[in-house]
mmCIF file of C-alpha atoms in Angstrom:
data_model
loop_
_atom_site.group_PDB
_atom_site.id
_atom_site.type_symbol
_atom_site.label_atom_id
_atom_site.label_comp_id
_atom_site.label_asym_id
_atom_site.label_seq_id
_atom_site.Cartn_x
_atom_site.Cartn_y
_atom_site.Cartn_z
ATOM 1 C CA UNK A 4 0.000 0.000 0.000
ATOM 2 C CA UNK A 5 1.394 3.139 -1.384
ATOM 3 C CA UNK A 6 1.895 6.330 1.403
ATOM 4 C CA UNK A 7 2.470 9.588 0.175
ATOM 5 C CA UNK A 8 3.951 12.458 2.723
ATOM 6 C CA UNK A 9 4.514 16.355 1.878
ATOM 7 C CA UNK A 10 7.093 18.092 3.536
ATOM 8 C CA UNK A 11 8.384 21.779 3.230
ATOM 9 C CA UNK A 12 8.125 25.073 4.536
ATOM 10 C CA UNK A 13 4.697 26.743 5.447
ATOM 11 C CA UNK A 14 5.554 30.105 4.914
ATOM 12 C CA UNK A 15 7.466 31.411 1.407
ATOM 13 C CA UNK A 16 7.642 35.265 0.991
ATOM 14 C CA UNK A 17 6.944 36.514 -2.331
ATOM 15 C CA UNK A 18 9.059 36.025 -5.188
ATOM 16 C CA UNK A 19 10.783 33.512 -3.367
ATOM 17 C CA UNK A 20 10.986 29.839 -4.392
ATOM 18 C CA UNK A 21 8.255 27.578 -2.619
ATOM 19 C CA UNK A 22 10.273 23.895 -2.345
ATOM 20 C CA UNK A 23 8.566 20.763 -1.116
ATOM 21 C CA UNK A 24 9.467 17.274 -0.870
ATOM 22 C CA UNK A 25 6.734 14.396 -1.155
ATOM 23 C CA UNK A 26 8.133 10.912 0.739
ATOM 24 C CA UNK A 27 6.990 7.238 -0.853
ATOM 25 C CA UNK A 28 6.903 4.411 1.231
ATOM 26 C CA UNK A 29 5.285 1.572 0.446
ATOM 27 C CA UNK A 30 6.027 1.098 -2.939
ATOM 28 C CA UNK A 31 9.278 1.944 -5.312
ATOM 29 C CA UNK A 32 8.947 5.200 -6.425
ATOM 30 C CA UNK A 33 10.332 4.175 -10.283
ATOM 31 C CA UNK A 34 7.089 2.161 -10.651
ATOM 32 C CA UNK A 35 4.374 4.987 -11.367
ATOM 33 C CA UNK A 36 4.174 8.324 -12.776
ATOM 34 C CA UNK A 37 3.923 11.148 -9.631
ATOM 35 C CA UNK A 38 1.842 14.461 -9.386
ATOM 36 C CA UNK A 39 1.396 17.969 -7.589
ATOM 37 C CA UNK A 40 -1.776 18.979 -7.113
ATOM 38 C CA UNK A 41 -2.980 21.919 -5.356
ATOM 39 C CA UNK A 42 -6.281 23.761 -3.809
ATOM 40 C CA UNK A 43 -6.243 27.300 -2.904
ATOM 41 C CA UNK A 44 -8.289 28.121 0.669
ATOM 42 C CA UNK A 45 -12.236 27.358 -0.479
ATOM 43 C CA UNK A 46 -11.278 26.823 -3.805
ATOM 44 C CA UNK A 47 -10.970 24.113 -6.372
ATOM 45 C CA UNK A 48 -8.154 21.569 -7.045
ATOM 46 C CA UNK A 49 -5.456 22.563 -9.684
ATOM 47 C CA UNK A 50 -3.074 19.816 -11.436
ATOM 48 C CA UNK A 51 0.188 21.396 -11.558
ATOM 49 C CA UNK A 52 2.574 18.688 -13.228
ATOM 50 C CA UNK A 53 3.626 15.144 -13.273
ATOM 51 C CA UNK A 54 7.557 13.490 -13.095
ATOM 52 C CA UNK A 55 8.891 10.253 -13.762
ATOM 53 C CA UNK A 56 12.122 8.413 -12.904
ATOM 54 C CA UNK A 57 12.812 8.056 -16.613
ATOM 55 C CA UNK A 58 13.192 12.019 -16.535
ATOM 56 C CA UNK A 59 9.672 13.046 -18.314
ATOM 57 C CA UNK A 60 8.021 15.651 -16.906
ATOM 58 C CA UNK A 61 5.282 17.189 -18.264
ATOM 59 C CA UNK A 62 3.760 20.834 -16.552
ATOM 60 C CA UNK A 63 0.389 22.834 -16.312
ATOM 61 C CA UNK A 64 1.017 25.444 -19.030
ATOM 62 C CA UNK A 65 0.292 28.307 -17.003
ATOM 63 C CA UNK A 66 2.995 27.106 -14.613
ATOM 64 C CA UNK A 67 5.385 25.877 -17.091
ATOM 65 C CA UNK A 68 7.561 28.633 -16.496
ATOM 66 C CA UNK A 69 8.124 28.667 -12.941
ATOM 67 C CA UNK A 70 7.582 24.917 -12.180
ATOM 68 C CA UNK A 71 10.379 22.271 -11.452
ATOM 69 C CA UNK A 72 9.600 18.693 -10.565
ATOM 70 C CA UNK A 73 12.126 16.120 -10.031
ATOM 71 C CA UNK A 74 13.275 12.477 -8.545
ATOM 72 C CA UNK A 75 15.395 10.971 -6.403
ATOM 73 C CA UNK A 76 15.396 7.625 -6.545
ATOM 74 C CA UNK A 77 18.225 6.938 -3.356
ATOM 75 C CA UNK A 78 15.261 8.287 -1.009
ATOM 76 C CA UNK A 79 12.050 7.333 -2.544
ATOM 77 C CA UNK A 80 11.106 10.570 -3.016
ATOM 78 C CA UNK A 81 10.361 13.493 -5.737
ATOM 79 C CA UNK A 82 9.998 17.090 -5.061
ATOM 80 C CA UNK A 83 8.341 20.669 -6.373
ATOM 81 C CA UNK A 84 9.824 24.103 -7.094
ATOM 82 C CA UNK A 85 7.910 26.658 -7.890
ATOM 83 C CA UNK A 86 9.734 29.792 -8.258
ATOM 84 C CA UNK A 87 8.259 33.873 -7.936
ATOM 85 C CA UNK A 88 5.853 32.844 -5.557
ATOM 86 C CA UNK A 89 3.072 35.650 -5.580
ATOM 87 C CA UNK A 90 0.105 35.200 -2.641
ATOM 88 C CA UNK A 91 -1.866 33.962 -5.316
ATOM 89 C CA UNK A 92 0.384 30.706 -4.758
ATOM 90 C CA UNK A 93 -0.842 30.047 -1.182
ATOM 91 C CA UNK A 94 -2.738 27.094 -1.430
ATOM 92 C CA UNK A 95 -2.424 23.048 0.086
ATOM 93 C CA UNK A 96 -0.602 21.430 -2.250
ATOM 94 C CA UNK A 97 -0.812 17.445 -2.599
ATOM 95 C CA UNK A 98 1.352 14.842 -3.876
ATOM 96 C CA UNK A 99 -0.419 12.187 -5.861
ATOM 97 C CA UNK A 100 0.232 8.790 -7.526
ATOM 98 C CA UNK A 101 -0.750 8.631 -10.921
ATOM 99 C CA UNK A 102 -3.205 5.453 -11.493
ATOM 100 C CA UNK A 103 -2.071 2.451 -14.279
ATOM 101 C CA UNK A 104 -3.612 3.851 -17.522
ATOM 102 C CA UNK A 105 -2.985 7.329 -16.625
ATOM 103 C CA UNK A 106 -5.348 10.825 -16.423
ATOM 104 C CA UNK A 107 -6.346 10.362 -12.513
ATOM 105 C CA UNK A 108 -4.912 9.648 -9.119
ATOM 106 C CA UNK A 109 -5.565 6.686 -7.145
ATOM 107 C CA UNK A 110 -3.235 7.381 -3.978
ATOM 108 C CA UNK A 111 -2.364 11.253 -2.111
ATOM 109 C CA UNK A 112 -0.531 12.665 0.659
ATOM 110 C CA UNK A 113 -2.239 14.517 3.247
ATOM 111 C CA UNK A 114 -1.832 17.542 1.849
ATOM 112 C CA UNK A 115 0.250 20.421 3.111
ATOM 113 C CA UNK A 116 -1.068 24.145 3.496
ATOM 114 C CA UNK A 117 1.636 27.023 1.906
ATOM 115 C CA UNK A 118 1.056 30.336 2.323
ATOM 116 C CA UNK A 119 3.293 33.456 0.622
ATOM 117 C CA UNK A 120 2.947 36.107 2.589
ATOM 118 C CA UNK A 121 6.070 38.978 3.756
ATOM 119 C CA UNK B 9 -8.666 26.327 -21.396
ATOM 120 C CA UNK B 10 -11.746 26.857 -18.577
ATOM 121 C CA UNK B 11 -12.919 24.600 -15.899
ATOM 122 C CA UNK B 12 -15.421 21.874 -16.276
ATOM 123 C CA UNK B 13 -18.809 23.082 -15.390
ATOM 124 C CA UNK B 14 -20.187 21.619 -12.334
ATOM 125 C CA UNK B 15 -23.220 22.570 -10.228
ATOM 126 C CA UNK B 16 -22.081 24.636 -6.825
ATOM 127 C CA UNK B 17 -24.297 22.161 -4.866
ATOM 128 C CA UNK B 18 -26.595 19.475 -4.606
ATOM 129 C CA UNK B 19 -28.683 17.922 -2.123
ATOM 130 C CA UNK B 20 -30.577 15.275 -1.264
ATOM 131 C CA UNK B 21 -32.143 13.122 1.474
ATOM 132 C CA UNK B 22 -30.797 9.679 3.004
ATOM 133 C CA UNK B 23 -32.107 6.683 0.628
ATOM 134 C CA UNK B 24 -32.389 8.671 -2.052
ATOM 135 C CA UNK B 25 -30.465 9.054 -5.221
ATOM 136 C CA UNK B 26 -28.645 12.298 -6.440
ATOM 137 C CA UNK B 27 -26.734 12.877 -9.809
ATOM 138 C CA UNK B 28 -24.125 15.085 -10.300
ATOM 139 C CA UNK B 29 -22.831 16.507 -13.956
ATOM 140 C CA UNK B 30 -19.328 17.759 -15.038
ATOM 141 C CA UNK B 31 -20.032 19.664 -18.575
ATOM 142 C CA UNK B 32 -17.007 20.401 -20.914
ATOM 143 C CA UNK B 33 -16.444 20.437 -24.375
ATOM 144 C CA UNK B 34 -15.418 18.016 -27.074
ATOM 145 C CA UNK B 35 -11.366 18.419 -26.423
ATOM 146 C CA UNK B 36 -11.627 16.950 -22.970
ATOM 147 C CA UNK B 37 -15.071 15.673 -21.814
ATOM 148 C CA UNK B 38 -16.264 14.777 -25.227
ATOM 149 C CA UNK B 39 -13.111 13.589 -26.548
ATOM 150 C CA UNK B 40 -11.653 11.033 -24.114
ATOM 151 C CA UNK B 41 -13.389 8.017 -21.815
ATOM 152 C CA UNK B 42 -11.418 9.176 -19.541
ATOM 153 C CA UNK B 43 -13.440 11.249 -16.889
ATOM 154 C CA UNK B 44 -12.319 10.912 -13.248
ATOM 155 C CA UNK B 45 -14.402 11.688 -10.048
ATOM 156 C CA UNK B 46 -13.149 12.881 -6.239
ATOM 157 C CA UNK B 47 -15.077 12.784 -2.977
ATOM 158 C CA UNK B 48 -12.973 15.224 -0.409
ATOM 159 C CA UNK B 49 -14.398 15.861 2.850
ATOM 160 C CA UNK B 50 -13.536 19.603 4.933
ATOM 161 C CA UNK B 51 -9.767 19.085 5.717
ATOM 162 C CA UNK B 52 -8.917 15.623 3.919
ATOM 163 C CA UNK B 53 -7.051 14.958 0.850
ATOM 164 C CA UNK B 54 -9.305 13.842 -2.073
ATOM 165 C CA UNK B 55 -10.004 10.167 -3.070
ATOM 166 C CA UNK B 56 -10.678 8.546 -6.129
ATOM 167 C CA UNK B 57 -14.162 7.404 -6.444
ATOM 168 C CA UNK B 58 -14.455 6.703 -10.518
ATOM 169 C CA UNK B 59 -12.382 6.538 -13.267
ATOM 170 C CA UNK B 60 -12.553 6.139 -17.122
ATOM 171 C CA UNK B 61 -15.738 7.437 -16.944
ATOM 172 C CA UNK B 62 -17.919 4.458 -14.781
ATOM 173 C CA UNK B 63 -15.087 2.328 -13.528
ATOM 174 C CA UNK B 64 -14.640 2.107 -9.640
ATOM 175 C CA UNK B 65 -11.459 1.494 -7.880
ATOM 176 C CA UNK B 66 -10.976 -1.765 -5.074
ATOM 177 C CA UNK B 67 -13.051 -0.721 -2.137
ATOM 178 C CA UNK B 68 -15.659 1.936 -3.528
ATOM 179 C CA UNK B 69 -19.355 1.341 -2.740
ATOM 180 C CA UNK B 70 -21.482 0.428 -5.951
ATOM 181 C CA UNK B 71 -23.776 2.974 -4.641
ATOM 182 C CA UNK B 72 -21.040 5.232 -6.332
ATOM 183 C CA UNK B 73 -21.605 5.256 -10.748
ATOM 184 C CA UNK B 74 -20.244 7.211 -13.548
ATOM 185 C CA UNK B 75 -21.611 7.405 -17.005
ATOM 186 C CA UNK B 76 -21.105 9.627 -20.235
ATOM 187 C CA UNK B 77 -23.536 11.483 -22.861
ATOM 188 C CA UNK B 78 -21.627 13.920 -25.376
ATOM 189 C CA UNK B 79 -19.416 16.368 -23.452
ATOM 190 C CA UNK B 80 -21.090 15.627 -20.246
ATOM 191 C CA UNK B 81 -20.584 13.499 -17.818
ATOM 192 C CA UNK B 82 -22.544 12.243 -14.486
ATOM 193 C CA UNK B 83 -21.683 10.691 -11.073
ATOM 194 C CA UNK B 84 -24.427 9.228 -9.811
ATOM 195 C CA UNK B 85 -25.212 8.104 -5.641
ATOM 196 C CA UNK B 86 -27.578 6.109 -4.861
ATOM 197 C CA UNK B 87 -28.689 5.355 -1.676
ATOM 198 C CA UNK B 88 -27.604 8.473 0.036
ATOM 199 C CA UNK B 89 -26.231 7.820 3.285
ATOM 200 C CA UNK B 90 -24.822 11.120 5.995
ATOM 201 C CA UNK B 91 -21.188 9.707 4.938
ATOM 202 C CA UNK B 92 -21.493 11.087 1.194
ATOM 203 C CA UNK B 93 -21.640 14.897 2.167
ATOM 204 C CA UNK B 94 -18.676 15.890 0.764
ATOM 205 C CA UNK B 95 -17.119 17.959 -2.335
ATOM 206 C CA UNK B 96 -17.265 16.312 -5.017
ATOM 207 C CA UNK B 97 -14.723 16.924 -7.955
ATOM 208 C CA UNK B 98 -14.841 16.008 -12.020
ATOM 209 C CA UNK B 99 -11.371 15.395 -13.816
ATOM 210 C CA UNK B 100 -11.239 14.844 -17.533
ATOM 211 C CA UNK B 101 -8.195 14.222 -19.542
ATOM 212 C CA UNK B 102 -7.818 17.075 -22.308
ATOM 213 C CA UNK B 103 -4.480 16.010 -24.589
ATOM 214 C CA UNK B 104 -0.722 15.850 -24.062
ATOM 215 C CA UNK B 105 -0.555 19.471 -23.646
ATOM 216 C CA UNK B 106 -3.021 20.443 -21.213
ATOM 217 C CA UNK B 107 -3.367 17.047 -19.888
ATOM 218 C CA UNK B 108 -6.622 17.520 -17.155
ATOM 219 C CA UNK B 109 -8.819 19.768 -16.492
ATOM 220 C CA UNK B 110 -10.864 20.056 -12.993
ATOM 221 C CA UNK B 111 -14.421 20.971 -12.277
ATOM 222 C CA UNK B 112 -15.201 23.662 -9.909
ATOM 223 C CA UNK B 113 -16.852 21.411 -7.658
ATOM 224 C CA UNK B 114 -19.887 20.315 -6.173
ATOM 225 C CA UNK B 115 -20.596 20.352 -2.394
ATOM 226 C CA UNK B 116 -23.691 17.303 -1.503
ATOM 227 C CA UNK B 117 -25.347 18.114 1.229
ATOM 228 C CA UNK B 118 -27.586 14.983 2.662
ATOM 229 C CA UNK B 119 -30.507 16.717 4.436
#
């Protein structure tokens, strides 16, 4: 059983670099495709991009050009970087397993509330 | 590219049956069988409740069913029960590019 955990700052001042780290256990983190998700206070859910171990990465257009997602396979783990933060970044932000067959997510972390603010 | 078009709430009583519906157009919705749907409740992460349009992951009540007309698509509960008050969120896959594309939303309210 796949466990997903976000960890990372709470609080990014603006035009900084928001950073966060999503921990795998349960499963090997080169067997699935991995997502960041995120869901500004009262708001809906936003996919932000998805990374694999093979090095394909593929990003929400309107984020493309401040979004980094990577993996490190030594710790089971693969991480965000989102760069210019503005307060309209401040938002929980989930890590998510991509399901077999692709387009949805079958497993997510808890979920882990940033806000960018001075 | 704009959010799928979901009704800001529902409701409906226990026993009953309620149907939610996720409109788009014919590059996501319309285009691909493969429509996803989320139950989140107030402070939880979201969980998968259908995918490809009316398939259900291990462990999902059958009281939980997707289906498809055109660029719309439906998640139907039957049976309401005080558990199902929740958000409830549509997903469609819209190309390479894009990728997916979220609905707004739904909250269910069981009265």
């Amino acid at each position: 059983q796949v466990q997903l955990q976000e960890s990372g700052p709470g609080l990014v001042k603006p035009s900084e670099t928001l950073s966060l780290t999503c921990t795998v256990s349960g499963g090997s983190i080169s067997s699935y495709y991995w997502s960041w998700i995120r869901q500004p206070p009262g708001k809906g859910l936003e996919w932000i991009g998805y990374t694999h171990y093979s090095g394909g990465t593929n990003y929400n257009p309107s984020l493309k050009s401040r979004v980094t997602m990577s993996i490190d396979t030594s710790k089971n783990q693969f991480s965000l970087k989102l760069s210019s933060v503005t307060a309209a970044d401040t938002a929980v932000y989930y890590c998510a397993k991509i399901g077999s067959g692709g387009a949805r997510w079958d497993c997510w972390g808890q979920g882990t509330l940033v806000t960018v603010s001075s | 590219q704009s959010a799928l078009t979901q009704p800001a709430s529902v409701s409906g009583s226990p026993g009953q049956s309620i149907t939610i519906s996720c409109t788009g157009t014919s590059s996501d919705v319309g285009g691909y069988n493969y429509v996803s749907w989320y139950q989140q409740h107030p402070g939880k992460a979201p969980k998968l409740m259908i995918y490809d349009v009316s398939k259900r992951p291990s462990g999902v009540s059958d009281r939980f069913s997707g289906s498809k007309s055109g660029n719309t698509a439906s998640l139907t509960i039957s049976g309401l029960q005080a558990e199902d008050e929740a958000d409830y969120y549509c997903c469609s896959y819209a190309g390479s590019t894009i990728y997916v594309i979220f609905g707004g939303g739904t909250k269910l309210t069981v009265l």
